């Protein structure tokens, strides 16, 4: 049990990463009821955009100076990709049966992976991503890597900024109205197309921040990195309540804690030595999802989706 504080810290950090990505899923689904399975690849292209900005800087540039430029580049690449996907892939299918945009999203996910694989230099193997140098910070028995500090700062700041935007700005209130009833919102003069694009763009910006945090933590980016990360983030969005932006972050943190605790402790339970460790963390994450949905099908904080009746 002396490792419990460290495992909780690990789970919190991992959960914050899942939550940042999950917000993109839940914002889009809350408005247009589209499960954007290409969102993991939006994370991936943001990571490569940030890496490109870092490699373009003069040699000897410190990471602290490079990090803001990397964030801007990653956000720009992710946002442009997401907006283009909405305009040319999803908008023409908005009135189509729900299966059509779902298949399109899967195809777009594979297409983005292959574009990076084929055209980005040396993308056939993982590309080295800069890490913040220095010893970890130690708080009692908990060690926090310097690269994780960025995530612990960025995640709550992004959530606070999004909360202010949604509740206090005109565009945010228009987004809430579109989420509740898009047809009535359009009759009231709200440009729902602009609101939908805005939802894609905000989700993509959060995805880029998550991509930079992922790169800083792992020290690499890979053209396949978005698949599992996107799948976990979608799980977090469903766990917290699809369409609920606060539920997405709560679901991410819950999922991260569950993975960390399962990885550290399941194998020590009687008769469970074969079902623990890192190889089983994905299994226990989905076991948690199934259990929560059996007890509370709407997720931890409940669904918030558009009324299509």
PDB file of N, CA, C and O in Angstrom, residues 21 38-48 78 204 206-208 210-212 214 225-226 229-230:
ATOM      1  N   UNK A  21      -8.688  14.557 -24.600  1.00  0.00           N
ATOM      2  CA  UNK A  21      -9.088  14.008 -25.895  1.00  0.00           C
ATOM      3  C   UNK A  21     -10.586  13.717 -25.910  1.00  0.00           C
ATOM      4  O   UNK A  21     -11.267  13.947 -26.919  1.00  0.00           O
ATOM      5  N   UNK A  38     -12.364   9.457 -36.116  1.00  0.00           N
ATOM      6  CA  UNK A  38     -11.099  10.004 -36.618  1.00  0.00           C
ATOM      7  C   UNK A  38     -10.464  10.966 -35.622  1.00  0.00           C
ATOM      8  O   UNK A  38      -9.392  11.508 -35.894  1.00  0.00           O
ATOM      9  N   UNK A  39     -11.098  11.180 -34.474  1.00  0.00           N
ATOM     10  CA  UNK A  39     -10.573  12.162 -33.532  1.00  0.00           C
ATOM     11  C   UNK A  39      -9.210  11.748 -32.972  1.00  0.00           C
ATOM     12  O   UNK A  39      -8.370  12.597 -32.682  1.00  0.00           O
ATOM     13  N   UNK A  40      -8.982  10.461 -32.827  1.00  0.00           N
ATOM     14  CA  UNK A  40      -7.662  10.001 -32.391  1.00  0.00           C
ATOM     15  C   UNK A  40      -6.572  10.416 -33.361  1.00  0.00           C
ATOM     16  O   UNK A  40      -5.462  10.774 -32.961  1.00  0.00           O
ATOM     17  N   UNK A  41      -6.912  10.408 -34.649  1.00  0.00           N
ATOM     18  CA  UNK A  41      -5.935  10.834 -35.649  1.00  0.00           C
ATOM     19  C   UNK A  41      -5.785  12.345 -35.691  1.00  0.00           C
ATOM     20  O   UNK A  41      -4.752  12.858 -36.128  1.00  0.00           O
ATOM     21  N   UNK A  42      -6.791  13.084 -35.228  1.00  0.00           N
ATOM     22  CA  UNK A  42      -6.634  14.532 -35.052  1.00  0.00           C
ATOM     23  C   UNK A  42      -5.570  14.799 -33.983  1.00  0.00           C
ATOM     24  O   UNK A  42      -4.744  15.701 -34.114  1.00  0.00           O
ATOM     25  N   UNK A  43      -5.569  13.988 -32.944  1.00  0.00           N
ATOM     26  CA  UNK A  43      -4.508  14.061 -31.934  1.00  0.00           C
ATOM     27  C   UNK A  43      -3.159  13.788 -32.576  1.00  0.00           C
ATOM     28  O   UNK A  43      -2.170  14.516 -32.370  1.00  0.00           O
ATOM     29  N   UNK A  44      -3.113  12.734 -33.387  1.00  0.00           N
ATOM     30  CA  UNK A  44      -1.853  12.313 -34.004  1.00  0.00           C
ATOM     31  C   UNK A  44      -1.267  13.398 -34.909  1.00  0.00           C
ATOM     32  O   UNK A  44      -0.073  13.720 -34.816  1.00  0.00           O
ATOM     33  N   UNK A  45      -2.086  13.994 -35.763  1.00  0.00           N
ATOM     34  CA  UNK A  45      -1.552  15.025 -36.673  1.00  0.00           C
ATOM     35  C   UNK A  45      -1.123  16.264 -35.885  1.00  0.00           C
ATOM     36  O   UNK A  45      -0.167  16.954 -36.269  1.00  0.00           O
ATOM     37  N   UNK A  46      -1.798  16.543 -34.770  1.00  0.00           N
ATOM     38  CA  UNK A  46      -1.359  17.639 -33.910  1.00  0.00           C
ATOM     39  C   UNK A  46       0.013  17.384 -33.320  1.00  0.00           C
ATOM     40  O   UNK A  46       0.850  18.294 -33.221  1.00  0.00           O
ATOM     41  N   UNK A  47       0.254  16.129 -32.935  1.00  0.00           N
ATOM     42  CA  UNK A  47       1.574  15.780 -32.420  1.00  0.00           C
ATOM     43  C   UNK A  47       2.657  15.947 -33.467  1.00  0.00           C
ATOM     44  O   UNK A  47       3.746  16.473 -33.182  1.00  0.00           O
ATOM     45  N   UNK A  48       2.387  15.542 -34.698  1.00  0.00           N
ATOM     46  CA  UNK A  48       3.371  15.705 -35.763  1.00  0.00           C
ATOM     47  C   UNK A  48       3.524  17.174 -36.157  1.00  0.00           C
ATOM     48  O   UNK A  48       4.624  17.602 -36.552  1.00  0.00           O
ATOM     49  N   UNK A  78      -4.103  20.536 -36.128  1.00  0.00           N
ATOM     50  CA  UNK A  78      -5.267  19.751 -35.697  1.00  0.00           C
ATOM     51  C   UNK A  78      -6.574  20.444 -36.058  1.00  0.00           C
ATOM     52  O   UNK A  78      -7.516  19.804 -36.546  1.00  0.00           O
ATOM     53  N   UNK A 204     -10.530  19.857 -31.489  1.00  0.00           N
ATOM     54  CA  UNK A 204      -9.226  19.638 -32.114  1.00  0.00           C
ATOM     55  C   UNK A 204      -8.121  20.370 -31.366  1.00  0.00           C
ATOM     56  O   UNK A 204      -7.002  19.866 -31.240  1.00  0.00           O
ATOM     57  N   UNK A 206      -8.047  21.043 -28.146  1.00  0.00           N
ATOM     58  CA  UNK A 206      -7.776  20.242 -26.954  1.00  0.00           C
ATOM     59  C   UNK A 206      -6.981  18.992 -27.322  1.00  0.00           C
ATOM     60  O   UNK A 206      -6.092  18.559 -26.574  1.00  0.00           O
ATOM     61  N   UNK A 207      -7.290  18.402 -28.476  1.00  0.00           N
ATOM     62  CA  UNK A 207      -6.565  17.222 -28.925  1.00  0.00           C
ATOM     63  C   UNK A 207      -5.094  17.540 -29.158  1.00  0.00           C
ATOM     64  O   UNK A 207      -4.209  16.727 -28.852  1.00  0.00           O
ATOM     65  N   UNK A 208      -4.810  18.725 -29.710  1.00  0.00           N
ATOM     66  CA  UNK A 208      -3.421  19.114 -29.950  1.00  0.00           C
ATOM     67  C   UNK A 208      -2.661  19.294 -28.637  1.00  0.00           C
ATOM     68  O   UNK A 208      -1.497  18.901 -28.524  1.00  0.00           O
ATOM     69  N   UNK A 210      -3.342  17.725 -25.911  1.00  0.00           N
ATOM     70  CA  UNK A 210      -3.124  16.356 -25.438  1.00  0.00           C
ATOM     71  C   UNK A 210      -1.986  15.686 -26.198  1.00  0.00           C
ATOM     72  O   UNK A 210      -1.202  14.927 -25.621  1.00  0.00           O
ATOM     73  N   UNK A 211      -1.862  15.976 -27.502  1.00  0.00           N
ATOM     74  CA  UNK A 211      -0.795  15.376 -28.306  1.00  0.00           C
ATOM     75  C   UNK A 211       0.581  15.839 -27.829  1.00  0.00           C
ATOM     76  O   UNK A 211       1.516  15.041 -27.729  1.00  0.00           O
ATOM     77  N   UNK A 212       0.703  17.131 -27.550  1.00  0.00           N
ATOM     78  CA  UNK A 212       1.969  17.649 -27.037  1.00  0.00           C
ATOM     79  C   UNK A 212       2.278  17.023 -25.679  1.00  0.00           C
ATOM     80  O   UNK A 212       3.410  16.621 -25.404  1.00  0.00           O
ATOM     81  N   UNK A 214       1.257  14.140 -24.593  1.00  0.00           N
ATOM     82  CA  UNK A 214       1.609  12.731 -24.847  1.00  0.00           C
ATOM     83  C   UNK A 214       3.061  12.628 -25.307  1.00  0.00           C
ATOM     84  O   UNK A 214       3.816  11.761 -24.841  1.00  0.00           O
ATOM     85  N   UNK A 225      -0.326   6.334 -32.924  1.00  0.00           N
ATOM     86  CA  UNK A 225      -0.583   6.725 -31.539  1.00  0.00           C
ATOM     87  C   UNK A 225      -2.033   7.106 -31.276  1.00  0.00           C
ATOM     88  O   UNK A 225      -2.530   6.969 -30.158  1.00  0.00           O
ATOM     89  N   UNK A 226      -2.733   7.585 -32.300  1.00  0.00           N
ATOM     90  CA  UNK A 226      -4.083   8.080 -32.084  1.00  0.00           C
ATOM     91  C   UNK A 226      -5.124   7.003 -31.918  1.00  0.00           C
ATOM     92  O   UNK A 226      -6.199   7.265 -31.362  1.00  0.00           O
ATOM     93  N   UNK A 229      -5.307   5.751 -28.105  1.00  0.00           N
ATOM     94  CA  UNK A 229      -5.626   6.934 -27.317  1.00  0.00           C
ATOM     95  C   UNK A 229      -7.040   7.409 -27.611  1.00  0.00           C
ATOM     96  O   UNK A 229      -7.801   7.767 -26.702  1.00  0.00           O
ATOM     97  N   UNK A 230      -7.419   7.396 -28.889  1.00  0.00           N
ATOM     98  CA  UNK A 230      -8.776   7.794 -29.251  1.00  0.00           C
ATOM     99  C   UNK A 230      -9.814   6.833 -28.719  1.00  0.00           C
ATOM    100  O   UNK A 230     -10.894   7.239 -28.269  1.00  0.00           O
TER     101      UNK A 230
END
